Coordinates of C-alpha atoms in Angstrom, one line a residue:
M207 CA -97.5 292.3 -102.6
N208 CA -94.8 294.0 -104.1
A209 CA -94.2 296.2 -106.9
T210 CA -92.6 293.2 -109.4
T211 CA -95.6 291.1 -108.1
S212 CA -98.0 293.5 -109.5
V213 CA -95.8 294.0 -112.4
Q214 CA -96.2 290.4 -113.1
Q215 CA -99.6 289.8 -112.1
L216 CA -100.5 292.3 -114.5
R217 CA -98.8 290.8 -117.6
Q218 CA -100.6 287.8 -117.1
M219 CA -104.1 289.9 -117.1
Q220 CA -103.4 290.9 -120.1
S221 CA -101.6 287.7 -121.6
V222 CA -105.5 286.2 -120.9
Q223 CA -107.2 289.2 -122.4
Q224 CA -105.0 288.6 -125.5
L225 CA -106.0 285.0 -125.5
E226 CA -109.8 285.4 -125.1
K227 CA -109.6 288.3 -127.9
R228 CA -107.9 286.1 -130.1
W229 CA -110.4 283.2 -129.3
N230 CA -113.4 284.9 -130.3
H231 CA -112.3 286.7 -133.1
R232 CA -114.0 284.6 -135.5
F233 CA -112.1 281.6 -134.6
T234 CA -108.9 282.4 -136.7
Y235 CA -105.4 280.3 -135.3
R236 CA -101.9 280.5 -136.6
I237 CA -100.7 277.4 -138.9
V238 CA -97.2 276.5 -138.8
L239 CA -94.9 277.6 -141.5
K240 CA -91.0 276.0 -142.1
L241 CA -88.7 278.7 -143.7
A242 CA -87.9 277.2 -146.9
R243 CA -88.2 278.1 -150.7
E244 CA -91.8 276.9 -151.0
S245 CA -93.9 277.6 -147.7
T246 CA -94.8 274.3 -146.4
T247 CA -97.3 273.8 -143.4
T248 CA -95.3 271.8 -140.2
V249 CA -97.0 269.5 -137.8
V250 CA -94.8 269.5 -134.7
P251 CA -95.0 267.4 -131.2
A252 CA -97.2 268.7 -128.8
V253 CA -94.9 269.0 -125.3
G254 CA -96.3 266.5 -122.7
Y255 CA -98.9 264.7 -124.7
G256 CA -97.3 261.5 -125.7
S257 CA -98.0 260.3 -129.2
K258 CA -100.3 263.6 -129.5
Q259 CA -99.0 265.9 -131.7
S260 CA -100.6 269.6 -132.7
V261 CA -100.4 272.0 -135.1
T262 CA -99.3 275.0 -133.5
A263 CA -96.5 277.9 -133.5
C264 CA -92.9 277.5 -134.7
R265 CA -90.0 279.8 -136.5
A266 CA -92.4 281.4 -138.6
C267 CA -96.0 281.6 -139.2
R268 CA -98.8 283.9 -141.1
P269 CA -102.7 283.9 -140.6
V270 CA -104.7 281.5 -142.0
S271 CA -108.8 281.0 -141.2
A272 CA -110.0 278.5 -139.6
I273 CA -111.4 276.9 -142.9
D274 CA -108.0 276.2 -143.7
V275 CA -106.8 274.3 -140.1
W276 CA -109.4 272.1 -140.5
N277 CA -109.3 271.2 -144.2
F278 CA -105.6 270.7 -143.3
G279 CA -105.9 268.7 -140.5
Q280 CA -108.6 266.5 -142.4
E281 CA -106.8 265.8 -145.3
K282 CA -102.8 266.2 -144.9
A283 CA -102.1 266.2 -141.1
S284 CA -104.1 263.2 -139.9
D285 CA -105.3 259.5 -140.4
P286 CA -108.6 259.7 -140.0
K287 CA -108.7 256.1 -139.4
T288 CA -106.6 256.1 -136.0
Q289 CA -106.8 260.1 -135.6
A290 CA -108.8 262.9 -134.2
L291 CA -108.4 266.5 -134.8
A292 CA -109.5 268.7 -131.1
I293 CA -108.7 272.2 -130.7
N294 CA -109.4 272.9 -126.6
S295 CA -111.8 275.8 -125.6
A296 CA -109.7 278.9 -123.8
H297 CA -111.2 278.0 -120.5
S298 CA -109.4 274.4 -120.7
I299 CA -106.0 275.1 -122.6
T300 CA -102.6 274.3 -120.8
E301 CA -100.6 276.5 -123.2
N302 CA -100.9 280.2 -124.0
Q303 CA -101.9 279.8 -127.8
I304 CA -104.2 278.1 -129.5
H305 CA -103.5 274.9 -131.2
M306 CA -105.2 271.8 -133.1
H307 CA -104.3 268.5 -131.5
I308 CA -103.8 265.3 -133.6
C309 CA -104.4 262.5 -131.2
D310 CA -105.0 258.7 -131.2
L311 CA -109.1 258.8 -131.3
N312 CA -111.2 257.8 -128.4
K313 CA -112.6 254.5 -129.0
K314 CA -115.5 255.0 -126.4
M315 CA -116.2 258.6 -128.3
K316 CA -116.0 257.0 -131.6
Q317 CA -118.3 254.0 -130.7
D318 CA -120.9 256.7 -128.4
L319 CA -121.4 258.5 -132.0
T320 CA -122.0 255.2 -134.0
D321 CA -124.7 254.4 -131.4
L322 CA -126.8 257.6 -131.9
Y323 CA -128.0 256.3 -135.2
T324 CA -127.2 252.2 -135.4
A325 CA -130.5 251.4 -133.4
H326 CA -132.6 253.4 -136.0
S327 CA -130.9 254.1 -139.3
K328 CA -127.8 252.6 -141.5
T329 CA -126.5 256.3 -142.1
P330 CA -126.7 258.9 -139.5
T331 CA -129.4 261.3 -141.4
F332 CA -130.8 262.7 -138.4
Y333 CA -127.2 264.5 -137.6
S334 CA -126.8 266.2 -141.3
A335 CA -127.6 269.6 -139.4
L336 CA -125.9 270.4 -136.2
R337 CA -127.7 268.9 -133.3
E338 CA -127.3 268.9 -129.5
I339 CA -126.4 265.9 -128.3
K340 CA -127.4 265.2 -124.7
D341 CA -127.2 262.2 -121.9
M342 CA -123.9 260.5 -123.0
P343 CA -120.9 259.3 -121.5
L344 CA -117.2 261.4 -122.1
L345 CA -119.8 264.3 -123.8
G346 CA -119.5 266.6 -121.2
E347 CA -122.1 269.1 -120.5
R348 CA -122.9 270.8 -124.0
M349 CA -122.3 269.4 -127.2
F350 CA -123.2 270.0 -130.7
C351 CA -122.6 267.6 -133.6
R352 CA -122.9 266.8 -137.5
A353 CA -122.0 264.2 -139.6
A354 CA -121.0 263.9 -143.1
Q355 CA -123.4 261.5 -144.8
Q356 CA -121.1 259.5 -146.6
T357 CA -118.6 257.6 -145.6
N358 CA -114.7 258.6 -145.9
Q359 CA -115.9 261.5 -146.2
P360 CA -114.4 265.1 -144.7
I361 CA -116.6 267.9 -143.3
S362 CA -115.5 270.6 -145.1
G363 CA -113.7 273.5 -142.4
A364 CA -116.1 276.0 -144.2
T365 CA -119.2 274.1 -142.4
I366 CA -117.2 273.8 -139.2
S367 CA -116.1 276.9 -138.7
A368 CA -119.6 277.7 -139.5
D369 CA -120.8 275.3 -136.9
I370 CA -118.4 276.8 -134.1
N371 CA -119.8 280.6 -135.1
T372 CA -123.7 279.2 -134.6
V373 CA -122.5 277.8 -131.2
L374 CA -120.1 281.3 -130.4
G375 CA -123.7 283.1 -131.3
R376 CA -126.1 281.4 -129.2
T377 CA -127.3 283.4 -126.0
D378 CA -126.9 280.2 -123.9
T379 CA -123.1 279.4 -124.2
C380 CA -120.4 281.1 -123.1
D381 CA -117.4 281.8 -125.8
Y382 CA -114.5 281.2 -123.3
F383 CA -115.9 277.5 -123.0
V384 CA -116.4 276.6 -126.8
G385 CA -113.9 274.0 -128.1
A386 CA -114.1 271.6 -131.6
A387 CA -113.1 268.2 -132.9
V388 CA -113.6 265.7 -135.8
I389 CA -113.4 262.3 -135.2
I390 CA -114.8 259.0 -138.1
D391 CA -117.2 256.8 -136.2
N392 CA -117.0 253.0 -136.2
N393 CA -118.7 252.8 -139.7
G394 CA -116.9 255.4 -141.4
F395 CA -118.9 258.5 -140.9
T396 CA -117.0 261.5 -140.1
W397 CA -118.2 263.6 -137.2
S398 CA -117.9 267.2 -136.3
C399 CA -118.6 268.3 -132.8
V400 CA -118.5 271.6 -131.0
T401 CA -118.0 271.3 -127.0
A402 CA -119.6 274.3 -125.1
D403 CA -118.8 273.5 -121.3
N404 CA -116.1 273.5 -118.7
E405 CA -114.2 270.4 -120.0
S406 CA -111.5 269.9 -122.4
T407 CA -112.7 268.7 -125.8
E408 CA -109.2 266.7 -126.1
V409 CA -108.4 264.5 -122.8
K410 CA -110.2 261.7 -122.0
R411 CA -113.1 262.9 -124.6
F412 CA -112.4 262.8 -128.4
C413 CA -108.6 261.6 -127.6
A414 CA -107.6 258.5 -126.3

């Protein structure tokens, strides 16, 4: 191993450590701002994901809370009827940054969440609080979800952020594997879910 290689590896290690620190620090993200008279949030294409988009870094950024990101994603940046929001875990990201994917929703996941309650109820009352979901396709090893109790109603960023922190605070989950997503089911109820395993939250899970 030569000196150049050693320096490169050290820089990579430092980069990963910095990423983990950012990820674990109260799930705070950065959102894009244009350099204009009035700062406006911008959604730019995510490289390599076809029709998918992401809220990610651009020319100038300022820190915003996770609450703002989730609210903006649901209310301004996406069409909930056809699109899902997803943030991958630090383990499964493919870029050295944390960003929110806005993607064509996975219809199988949409149906699976609908099936959780329609066999015994017209509304997802049981999921008004965050609950662990088990033994379903596409859900991976660990996932926790809650559902809005009225149709076409977003789940507040404060609630989503609190649920993420709840999962991060568990003793049986690893922060490095925690991701999150928002999707609407076939009956129009919004679901927010926190994933806690080594699989992607986005690819073939919440995104088509």
